[in-house]
Amino acid sequence: FSFRRSIDESVLEELEDILIGADIGVKPVQRLIKKIKEAWKSKTLTETSQINDFIKGILKEDLQSWQIDIHYARKSPTVIMVVGVNGVGKTTAIAKLANFLIKDGKKVMVAAGDTFRAAATDQLEIWSKRIGAEIVKHQTGSDPAAVAYDALEASISRGIDVLIVDTAGRLHTHENLMNELSKIKRVISKKIPDAPHEVLLVLDATTGQNAISQAKVFKQAVDVTGIFLAKLDGTAKGGIVLGMRSEINIPVKFIGLGETADDIEKFNPDAFVNALFE
Amino acid sequence: SITNSLEGVFSKLRGKGRLTESNIKDGLHEVRLALLEADVNYKVVKDFIQHVTERAVGEEVIKSIAPGQQVIKIVHDELIKLMGESDTAIPFMEGDQTLIMLVGLQGSGKTTTAGKLAKTILSKGRKPLLVAADVQRPAAIEQLKVLGQQLNIPVYFEENSQPVKICKNAVKYARESTNDVVIFDTAGRLHIDDDLMFELKEIKQKLEPHQIYFVCDAMTGQDAVNSAKEFDAQLGFDGVILTKLDGDTRGGAALSIRAVTGKPIKFVGIGEKLDRLEEFHPDRMASRILG
Ligand SMILES: Nc1nc2c(ncn2[C@@H]2O[C@H](COP(=O)(O)OP(=O)(O)OP(=O)(O)O)[C@@H](O)[C@H]2O)c(=O)[nH]1
Ligand SMILES: Nc1nc2c(ncn2[C@@H]2O[C@H](COP(=O)(O)OP(=O)(O)OP(=O)(O)O)[C@@H](O)[C@H]2O)c(=O)[nH]1
Ligand SMILES: [Mg+2]
Ligand SMILES: [Mg+2]
């Protein structure tokens, strides 16, 4: 009799594998499995064929609370600061975001705030020329806060709608580098009281549980307001952005789907959750 | 040390005289959680736990007077075995150029690692040549040139050219000058990008590099097995270089990649500066993974 049977453990194990394989994290996945068992007991769930949709429903429902729109300034320029660990895709994300805004009719400037890494300014400059964004840059080795300051001045005087500030990649475990980032933010806020209006943390979709530590430390240092999830065109699912919610809740605002300036999309919770099961 | 980390995991078992099979399985459940939270791939964890369980619930443990210690020793030994022997030598060719090719996903640290490897090789008394074979990323060539300048190591590059041609001409150039090691820095690419994977196979076929190293970011999660497996199956690599280990990632990708490809991790990147490259120590990594 179906009302006496308990849930098929192999079905649960298969689901666990999919969700853990998506980098959601073993403890959050265990909590989801527990919800399934409770729903089964209370007869909310009666068929194993309903299980995947049940989980998708929980995850999608959960993401409804995410504020995904860009927080624009009341008075231009809107200032967006982009941060994250090394090599995740910050500079490319900036090119994509700038392009996205330019196609939407906005006047965009980028600030070459990575004054440390070899050819970092050259890289952003090539992008800015390709997409038609203005750029403010200094010499290698100069103070990134000074670049940000000059870019703010230039944005104000040139009637820029959105200024996007690039920063050097840095591991969150390097305290002096995190202090440098906080200083850049302070300099921006001093010049324009509500700025930066958006602080985007770029996460690489291939990153595992370390993304949680990254999010916490960057949030502490510069009050991250959104995540740009890059490299979702690979085989990694980026499930860590869901898994981290119980520890730190930051909405994903954009996803990166490739290496050209057009490979950006606004975050879509339904599409994201469905893709976890593909 | 691993034993310390394992004792933490097995703290519930310590002091228990006799253990039941269910005590042991509970302890191994904790090991499973620790490995998954360290980003070891779930399939690799399953195989490992199954293998360890078979040994741990055997007679040797149940009848032992210190069963907790026995289980700890089994987990320790099996983890070390899985992590593999240390194999950090670069087999240089004598009397001919040694060709080394760096490959991997976007942003993993190839260009920086090329510089670090060149610096290490220079310190061994050899004369490396860096080759800028990434023609796709904006300012990639410039990035490698800057690193070469910092190291006083020559960089071979061509504007408006193609990777296979650049690599071929670089080897010609190396033969004509006195460079005995050539390091090809390639563009980052996805293992599922057929065209770009084909490009790597073409470079391999035409240039026959002696060493191909897969450069992988140590914070990679479950996906590490997908990319490593595919790069090894399609291209084949001789070793792995794990980067950004100066962070606080547990680095389970190291175990996953080793388990799935059998290839050794040769070096680890532990910082952005060009002297931040070290030989890989399997026991230290195993200890870090177990937290
Ligand atoms: N496939 C894919 N590649 C991407 C994506 N975003 C960025 N990349 C690639 O990832 C690599 C690193 O991108 P960057 O923009 O330089 O990353 P970054 O965070 O600015 O790096 P640092 O400044 O050195 O810390 C480049 O090869 C990019 O083309 C994406 O969404 N998909
Ligand atoms: N902290 C730290 N940063 C590193 C390490 N190795 C590389 N990086 C940084 O990681 C970022 C990416 O390095 P790249 O050398 O540009 O990576 P790549 O693989 O060549 O990137 P693509 O060519 O775009 O695929 C840069 O900011 C480097 O400085 C490391 O071991 N530790
Ligand atoms: Mg950058
Ligand atoms: Mg590179």
XYZ file of C-alpha atoms and ligand atoms in Angstrom:
635
model
C 0.000 0.000 0.000
C 1.550 3.337 -1.052
C 0.525 5.147 2.160
C 2.712 2.777 4.186
C 5.877 2.885 2.102
C 8.793 5.085 3.037
C 10.638 7.172 0.510
C 12.997 5.392 -1.901
C 16.504 6.047 -0.506
C 18.172 5.615 -3.902
C 16.037 8.443 -5.310
C 17.125 10.664 -2.420
C 20.755 9.684 -2.896
C 20.585 10.529 -6.589
C 19.090 13.948 -5.761
C 21.739 14.526 -3.103
C 24.435 13.787 -5.681
C 22.990 16.317 -8.152
C 22.718 19.055 -5.542
C 26.110 18.410 -3.918
C 27.612 18.137 -7.409
C 26.202 21.616 -8.082
C 28.271 22.995 -5.156
C 25.243 23.728 -2.968
C 27.127 22.263 -0.014
C 26.523 19.135 2.016
C 24.789 20.734 5.040
C 22.268 22.840 3.016
C 21.566 19.759 0.883
C 20.958 17.662 3.999
C 18.414 20.282 5.123
C 16.647 20.050 1.756
C 16.548 16.241 1.961
C 15.059 16.564 5.444
C 12.289 18.800 4.013
C 11.487 16.099 1.453
C 11.237 13.435 4.157
C 8.940 15.652 6.229
C 6.743 16.403 3.214
C 6.592 12.684 2.471
C 5.566 11.923 6.046
C 2.890 14.623 6.022
C 1.711 13.377 2.616
C 2.407 16.751 0.937
C 4.548 14.622 -1.371
C 3.162 11.270 -2.467
C 5.041 10.309 -5.635
C 8.811 10.138 -6.214
C 8.153 11.806 -9.586
C 7.105 14.938 -7.662
C 10.322 15.246 -5.678
C 12.437 17.273 -8.114
C 9.647 19.791 -8.722
C 9.119 20.032 -4.968
C 12.778 20.969 -4.432
C 12.799 23.363 -7.401
C 9.744 25.045 -5.900
C 11.453 25.531 -2.533
C 14.599 26.950 -4.120
C 12.731 29.296 -6.488
C 10.443 30.499 -3.708
C 13.486 31.183 -1.587
C 15.036 33.407 -4.258
C 11.952 35.609 -4.687
C 13.221 37.836 -1.893
C 16.357 38.771 -3.853
C 16.507 42.403 -4.973
C 18.027 41.962 -8.430
C 17.815 45.475 -9.945
C 20.753 47.852 -9.939
C 20.429 50.422 -7.197
C 20.751 53.690 -9.143
C 21.722 56.971 -7.502
C 19.072 59.671 -7.207
C 21.524 62.018 -8.901
C 24.145 60.823 -11.440
C 26.698 59.403 -11.435
C 25.700 56.017 -10.092
C 28.920 54.466 -8.813
C 29.461 50.695 -9.018
C 32.530 49.168 -7.395
C 33.611 45.700 -8.573
C 35.592 43.443 -6.250
C 36.643 39.820 -5.845
C 39.503 37.369 -5.643
C 42.064 36.884 -8.406
C 41.069 35.787 -11.891
C 37.309 35.400 -11.293
C 36.307 37.703 -14.162
C 35.997 41.226 -12.663
C 37.516 43.219 -15.531
C 35.502 41.267 -18.116
C 32.334 41.652 -16.009
C 32.880 45.413 -16.027
C 33.204 45.434 -19.820
C 29.961 43.452 -20.085
C 28.071 45.591 -17.593
C 29.292 48.815 -19.201
C 28.272 47.505 -22.626
C 24.862 46.496 -21.247
C 24.303 50.007 -19.873
C 25.627 51.759 -22.990
C 23.211 49.776 -25.182
C 20.516 50.973 -22.787
C 21.450 54.574 -23.661
C 23.591 55.398 -20.631
C 26.855 57.333 -20.638
C 29.379 55.047 -18.922
C 32.877 55.555 -17.572
C 35.230 52.903 -16.181
C 38.026 53.495 -13.700
C 41.187 51.384 -14.048
C 41.509 50.764 -10.328
C 43.839 47.776 -10.725
C 47.156 49.604 -10.598
C 49.075 46.513 -9.558
C 48.773 43.584 -11.974
C 50.753 43.393 -15.219
C 48.807 44.942 -18.117
C 45.607 45.325 -16.039
C 45.056 48.897 -17.245
C 45.830 47.915 -20.864
C 43.233 45.156 -20.624
C 40.470 47.502 -19.403
C 41.487 50.161 -21.912
C 41.086 47.768 -24.838
C 37.613 46.885 -23.560
C 36.599 50.514 -23.052
C 37.553 51.339 -26.657
C 35.610 48.329 -27.973
C 32.388 49.219 -26.207
C 32.549 53.014 -26.213
C 33.036 53.745 -22.532
C 35.233 56.535 -21.214
C 38.163 55.532 -19.041
C 40.250 57.069 -16.270
C 43.615 55.458 -15.622
C 46.911 56.140 -13.840
C 50.411 54.657 -14.011
C 51.114 51.149 -12.708
C 51.954 51.352 -9.019
C 49.817 54.435 -8.320
C 47.251 54.576 -5.543
C 43.988 52.909 -6.618
C 42.041 55.268 -4.328
C 43.486 58.183 -6.319
C 42.254 56.606 -9.560
C 38.787 56.218 -8.046
C 38.829 59.815 -6.834
C 39.891 61.194 -10.229
C 37.266 59.065 -11.967
C 34.569 60.448 -9.668
C 35.635 64.026 -10.440
C 35.678 63.274 -14.177
C 32.256 61.523 -14.019
C 30.689 64.520 -12.299
C 32.190 67.078 -14.675
C 31.450 65.053 -17.821
C 27.854 64.163 -17.002
C 28.488 60.430 -16.725
C 25.455 58.305 -15.812
C 27.302 55.272 -14.434
C 30.888 54.957 -13.229
C 32.219 51.434 -12.773
C 35.387 51.048 -10.702
C 37.672 48.062 -11.383
C 39.869 46.838 -8.545
C 42.785 44.428 -8.399
C 42.047 40.805 -7.606
C 42.942 39.961 -4.021
C 42.536 36.975 -1.740
C 40.310 37.822 1.223
C 42.891 36.294 3.545
C 45.314 39.141 2.835
C 44.308 41.693 5.456
C 46.400 44.571 4.064
C 44.781 44.155 0.647
C 41.296 44.092 2.180
C 42.195 47.286 4.070
C 43.248 48.858 0.771
C 39.825 47.981 -0.645
C 38.022 49.523 2.328
C 40.078 52.670 1.815
C 39.025 52.898 -1.854
C 35.395 52.663 -0.744
C 35.889 55.329 1.930
C 37.443 57.720 -0.595
C 34.454 57.180 -2.903
C 31.951 57.743 -0.067
C 33.709 60.911 1.045
C 33.380 62.389 -2.418
C 29.759 61.261 -2.966
C 27.945 60.444 0.276
C 25.743 57.555 -0.960
C 28.432 56.086 -3.198
C 29.288 53.428 -4.126
C 25.617 52.740 -4.836
C 26.368 49.167 -5.742
C 29.288 46.952 -4.711
C 29.403 43.846 -6.871
C 31.365 40.802 -5.757
C 32.380 38.719 -8.752
C 32.334 34.989 -8.023
C 33.643 32.337 -10.389
C 30.919 29.725 -10.946
C 33.539 26.972 -10.605
C 34.301 28.011 -7.013
C 33.340 25.641 -4.234
C 32.733 26.266 -0.543
C 35.458 28.917 -0.345
C 32.979 31.353 -1.946
C 31.284 31.597 1.458
C 34.477 32.801 3.116
C 35.063 35.219 0.220
C 31.545 36.654 0.502
C 31.773 37.136 4.267
C 35.135 38.892 4.239
C 34.368 41.117 1.241
C 30.983 41.990 2.775
C 32.743 42.965 5.973
C 35.302 45.096 4.115
C 33.124 46.907 1.544
C 29.490 45.991 2.243
C 28.839 43.964 -0.926
C 25.333 44.581 -2.331
C 25.241 42.039 -5.141
C 26.994 39.135 -6.808
C 28.074 38.857 -10.432
C 28.302 35.108 -11.076
C 30.812 34.660 -13.919
C 31.706 31.677 -16.109
C 28.290 30.032 -15.919
C 28.830 28.918 -19.547
C 31.073 26.117 -18.263
C 29.901 22.893 -16.612
C 29.904 24.301 -13.079
C 26.449 25.179 -11.743
C 27.390 27.895 -9.267
C 25.089 26.371 -6.638
C 27.219 27.898 -3.897
C 25.234 31.157 -4.226
C 22.196 29.218 -2.959
C 24.136 27.147 -0.451
C 25.649 30.200 1.220
C 22.283 31.830 1.965
C 21.968 30.435 5.477
C 25.349 31.978 6.352
C 25.331 35.105 4.209
C 22.559 36.307 1.938
C 23.684 38.376 -1.053
C 21.518 38.513 -4.209
C 22.986 37.491 -7.545
C 22.294 40.403 -9.893
C 24.061 39.276 -13.081
C 25.526 36.170 -14.625
C 28.433 35.881 -17.070
C 28.047 33.448 -19.941
C 31.196 33.839 -21.980
C 34.133 36.014 -22.926
C 32.544 38.680 -25.150
C 30.978 41.950 -24.030
C 27.499 40.617 -24.809
C 27.788 37.536 -22.581
C 25.859 38.952 -19.647
C 22.309 38.395 -18.398
C 20.295 39.680 -15.483
C 19.899 36.929 -12.919
C 16.796 34.804 -13.485
C 15.952 32.603 -10.479
C 13.770 30.127 -12.401
C 16.336 29.555 -15.140
C 19.116 29.234 -12.558
C 17.291 26.640 -10.448
C 16.215 24.633 -13.497
C 19.815 24.557 -14.734
C 20.961 22.932 -11.473
C 19.107 19.781 -12.551
C 20.307 19.725 -16.162
C 49.281 16.793 10.717
C 46.592 14.523 9.293
C 46.467 12.477 12.460
C 45.554 15.595 14.429
C 42.808 16.520 11.992
C 41.498 12.968 12.009
C 41.522 12.860 15.798
C 39.295 15.921 15.697
C 36.948 14.165 13.321
C 37.038 10.974 15.356
C 36.849 12.655 18.763
C 33.628 10.818 19.483
C 35.385 7.490 19.002
C 38.362 8.201 21.195
C 38.426 6.500 24.550
C 35.852 3.970 23.429
C 37.073 0.477 24.073
C 35.337 -1.821 21.697
C 33.656 -0.296 18.641
C 30.636 -1.567 16.842
C 30.294 -1.430 13.096
C 27.779 1.373 13.575
C 30.250 3.437 15.711
C 32.771 3.140 12.903
C 30.260 4.121 10.242
C 29.285 7.185 12.308
C 32.927 8.212 12.490
C 33.333 7.724 8.765
C 30.206 9.789 8.216
C 32.090 12.666 9.835
C 35.028 12.064 7.492
C 32.624 12.172 4.551
C 31.238 15.542 5.688
C 34.739 16.938 6.191
C 35.830 15.884 2.688
C 32.699 17.272 0.991
C 32.999 20.570 2.844
C 36.606 20.666 1.671
C 35.324 20.507 -1.939
C 36.415 16.950 -2.670
C 34.194 15.642 -5.464
C 31.216 13.625 -4.185
C 32.006 10.583 -6.381
C 35.608 10.551 -5.164
C 34.339 10.797 -1.570
C 31.904 7.927 -2.100
C 34.613 5.641 -3.474
C 37.028 6.643 -0.723
C 34.547 6.099 2.125
C 33.428 2.773 0.673
C 37.020 1.600 0.402
C 37.888 2.762 3.911
C 34.700 1.243 5.374
C 35.554 -2.178 3.962
C 38.867 -2.059 5.803
C 37.604 -0.331 8.918
C 34.758 -2.721 9.728
C 36.996 -5.679 9.188
C 38.216 -8.027 11.911
C 41.454 -6.078 12.405
C 39.550 -3.136 13.841
C 36.631 -4.792 15.656
C 39.028 -7.069 17.526
C 41.636 -4.396 18.184
C 42.117 -2.991 21.679
C 42.368 0.575 20.311
C 39.834 0.488 17.495
C 39.457 4.289 17.251
C 43.177 4.609 16.618
C 43.004 1.799 14.089
C 40.288 3.540 12.092
C 42.215 6.800 12.196
C 45.288 5.025 10.885
C 43.309 3.415 8.044
C 41.774 6.744 6.948
C 45.194 8.418 7.210
C 46.940 5.737 5.170
C 44.249 5.574 2.485
C 44.172 9.370 2.116
C 47.956 9.520 1.716
C 47.780 6.686 -0.813
C 45.096 8.507 -2.796
C 47.028 11.780 -2.704
C 49.927 9.938 -4.293
C 53.681 10.040 -4.055
C 55.563 13.294 -4.372
C 56.614 13.807 -8.024
C 57.861 17.347 -8.508
C 60.739 16.934 -10.924
C 60.613 18.529 -14.360
C 62.218 15.964 -16.695
C 64.475 18.216 -18.769
C 65.741 17.101 -22.177
C 69.500 17.073 -22.460
C 70.915 18.263 -25.754
C 67.585 19.609 -27.038
C 64.946 22.202 -26.078
C 62.518 21.152 -23.358
C 59.046 22.281 -24.379
C 56.538 22.962 -21.597
C 52.916 23.858 -22.295
C 50.516 25.400 -19.758
C 46.773 24.828 -20.202
C 43.610 25.300 -18.168
C 40.374 27.158 -17.602
C 40.016 30.927 -17.795
C 41.654 32.862 -14.977
C 43.284 29.837 -13.302
C 46.704 31.515 -13.191
C 48.515 30.226 -16.308
C 50.236 33.454 -17.382
C 51.445 34.239 -13.863
C 52.531 30.610 -13.418
C 54.440 30.742 -16.712
C 56.455 33.600 -15.230
C 56.998 31.741 -11.960
C 58.058 28.556 -13.744
C 60.477 30.521 -15.931
C 62.000 32.102 -12.823
C 62.432 28.713 -11.150
C 63.986 27.231 -14.281
C 66.340 30.200 -14.626
C 67.535 29.629 -11.070
C 68.393 26.048 -12.031
C 70.939 27.467 -14.481
C 68.857 27.020 -17.626
C 67.775 29.612 -20.182
C 63.986 29.693 -20.542
C 62.016 31.431 -23.270
C 58.420 32.492 -22.583
C 55.950 32.234 -25.478
C 52.829 34.404 -25.670
C 50.443 31.985 -27.355
C 47.251 33.656 -26.077
C 46.074 35.899 -28.909
C 42.517 36.142 -27.694
C 42.480 37.824 -24.281
C 42.881 41.632 -24.378
C 46.468 42.559 -23.439
C 47.494 38.926 -22.783
C 50.660 39.361 -24.823
C 51.455 42.601 -23.005
C 50.887 40.854 -19.634
C 53.474 38.171 -20.425
C 55.893 40.775 -21.818
C 55.693 42.739 -18.565
C 56.428 39.575 -16.560
C 59.347 38.755 -18.858
C 60.756 42.237 -18.315
C 60.433 41.893 -14.547
C 62.362 38.613 -14.716
C 64.788 39.621 -17.442
C 63.593 36.577 -19.399
C 62.879 36.853 -23.146
C 59.300 36.612 -24.399
C 58.555 35.407 -27.916
C 55.401 36.995 -29.360
C 53.786 37.850 -32.684
C 51.037 40.378 -33.374
C 48.058 39.300 -35.519
C 49.113 35.658 -35.598
C 47.815 32.245 -34.569
C 48.830 30.050 -31.624
C 50.191 27.077 -33.614
C 52.295 29.368 -35.820
C 53.537 31.360 -32.827
C 54.622 28.205 -30.992
C 56.407 26.804 -34.062
C 58.264 30.049 -34.674
C 59.116 30.314 -30.998
C 60.838 26.922 -31.055
C 62.783 27.970 -34.178
C 63.780 31.149 -32.385
C 64.844 29.177 -29.288
C 67.021 26.883 -31.412
C 68.702 29.872 -33.071
C 69.334 31.615 -29.752
C 70.545 29.730 -26.693
C 67.234 29.022 -25.003
C 67.026 25.430 -23.798
C 63.529 25.551 -22.232
C 60.439 26.935 -23.973
C 57.263 27.668 -21.979
C 54.036 28.106 -23.961
C 51.373 30.222 -22.221
C 48.016 29.400 -23.830
C 44.616 31.120 -23.638
C 42.198 29.973 -20.950
C 39.396 27.827 -22.354
C 36.462 25.620 -21.383
C 36.893 21.841 -21.644
C 33.529 21.820 -23.470
C 34.685 24.246 -26.172
C 35.431 21.857 -29.043
C 37.186 24.389 -31.261
C 39.503 25.603 -28.533
C 40.229 22.059 -27.303
C 41.047 21.170 -30.921
C 43.470 24.090 -31.031
C 45.356 22.657 -28.057
C 45.463 19.211 -29.671
C 46.889 20.842 -32.766
C 49.633 22.586 -30.806
C 50.436 19.263 -29.104
C 50.494 17.342 -32.356
C 52.686 19.837 -34.211
C 55.015 20.836 -31.386
C 55.159 17.639 -29.274
C 55.708 19.356 -25.908
C 57.625 17.258 -23.396
C 55.523 18.424 -20.494
C 51.920 19.648 -20.437
C 50.762 21.066 -17.115
C 47.103 21.623 -16.229
C 46.897 24.838 -14.211
C 43.955 24.735 -11.812
C 42.600 27.185 -9.232
C 42.717 25.610 -5.758
C 39.284 27.037 -4.847
C 37.567 25.017 -7.592
C 34.681 22.966 -6.246
C 32.891 19.894 -7.562
C 33.581 20.884 -11.179
C 37.328 20.207 -10.825
C 36.859 16.593 -11.903
C 34.898 17.601 -14.991
C 37.515 19.941 -16.404
C 40.549 17.892 -15.323
C 39.079 14.660 -16.684
C 38.187 16.261 -20.000
C 41.555 17.991 -20.456
C 43.329 14.737 -19.649
C 41.087 12.630 -21.896
C 41.220 14.987 -24.874
C 44.701 16.425 -24.614
C 46.521 14.488 -21.933
C 48.647 16.239 -19.354
C 51.734 15.239 -17.409
C 51.130 17.165 -14.239
C 49.016 19.722 -12.428
C 49.871 23.098 -10.949
C 47.425 24.202 -8.255
C 47.247 27.990 -7.812
C 46.097 30.508 -5.199
C 46.839 28.233 -2.253
C 47.772 31.316 -0.261
C 44.031 31.670 0.391
C 41.976 29.673 2.903
C 40.390 27.228 0.506
C 40.666 23.636 1.790
C 41.721 22.561 -1.707
C 39.757 19.332 -2.117
C 40.155 19.772 -5.859
C 43.696 18.443 -5.405
C 42.398 15.092 -4.187
C 39.635 14.948 -6.805
C 41.973 15.629 -9.706
C 44.556 13.136 -8.463
C 41.923 10.449 -7.885
C 40.301 10.897 -11.279
C 43.363 11.398 -13.540
C 46.165 9.768 -11.575
C 48.401 12.660 -12.578
C 50.790 14.234 -10.040
C 50.461 17.755 -8.705
C 53.923 19.154 -9.340
C 53.765 22.679 -8.001
C 51.537 25.031 -6.073
C 51.119 28.774 -6.477
C 51.137 30.575 -3.154
C 50.964 34.238 -4.130
C 50.889 36.778 -6.944
C 54.612 37.554 -6.945
C 56.824 35.605 -9.298
C 58.815 33.845 -6.552
C 55.595 32.358 -5.112
C 55.818 28.839 -6.546
C 56.581 25.802 -4.420
C 56.896 22.072 -4.869
C 53.773 20.154 -3.946
C 53.726 18.185 -0.688
C 51.031 15.464 -0.729
C 50.946 14.992 3.040
C 50.571 18.723 3.735
C 47.744 18.919 1.215
C 45.938 15.914 2.692
C 46.173 17.547 6.112
C 44.816 20.851 4.785
C 41.891 19.106 3.084
C 40.868 17.390 6.304
C 40.883 20.767 8.018
N 34.054 31.362 -20.270
C 34.030 32.500 -19.576
N 35.191 33.145 -19.338
C 35.133 34.304 -18.650
C 33.917 34.837 -18.150
N 34.211 35.991 -17.496
C 35.546 36.182 -17.596
N 36.104 35.147 -18.289
C 37.519 34.955 -18.600
O 38.205 34.767 -17.385
C 39.546 35.282 -17.504
C 39.817 36.247 -16.362
O 38.991 37.386 -16.530
P 39.394 38.797 -15.923
O 38.279 39.716 -16.262
O 40.773 39.179 -16.318
O 39.375 38.452 -14.380
P 39.758 39.403 -13.179
O 38.926 39.034 -12.003
O 39.658 40.839 -13.588
O 41.267 38.999 -12.908
P 42.322 39.788 -11.996
O 42.146 41.240 -12.237
O 43.652 39.274 -12.450
O 42.015 39.405 -10.595
C 39.638 35.915 -18.880
O 40.226 34.979 -19.761
C 38.179 36.149 -19.260
O 37.969 36.161 -20.641
C 32.702 34.119 -18.402
O 31.578 34.488 -18.021
N 32.819 32.955 -19.123
N 47.009 35.110 -4.680
C 47.387 34.469 -5.798
N 47.049 34.986 -6.984
C 47.463 34.341 -8.090
C 48.220 33.138 -8.046
N 48.468 32.757 -9.331
C 47.881 33.683 -10.128
N 47.287 34.634 -9.380
C 46.500 35.782 -9.821
O 45.349 35.279 -10.473
C 44.923 36.198 -11.477
C 44.804 35.459 -12.792
O 46.103 35.080 -13.213
P 46.490 34.923 -14.756
O 47.906 34.475 -14.764
O 46.134 36.132 -15.512
O 45.513 33.729 -15.140
P 45.359 33.029 -16.557
O 45.080 31.597 -16.337
O 46.540 33.315 -17.410
O 44.073 33.742 -17.135
P 43.524 33.596 -18.644
O 44.710 33.724 -19.536
O 42.553 34.686 -18.790
O 42.880 32.255 -18.716
C 45.944 37.321 -11.486
O 45.424 38.360 -10.660
C 47.160 36.702 -10.822
O 47.989 37.647 -10.192
C 48.557 32.590 -6.754
O 49.189 31.549 -6.599
N 48.113 33.303 -5.673
Mg 41.040 42.364 -13.522
Mg 46.653 34.155 -19.268
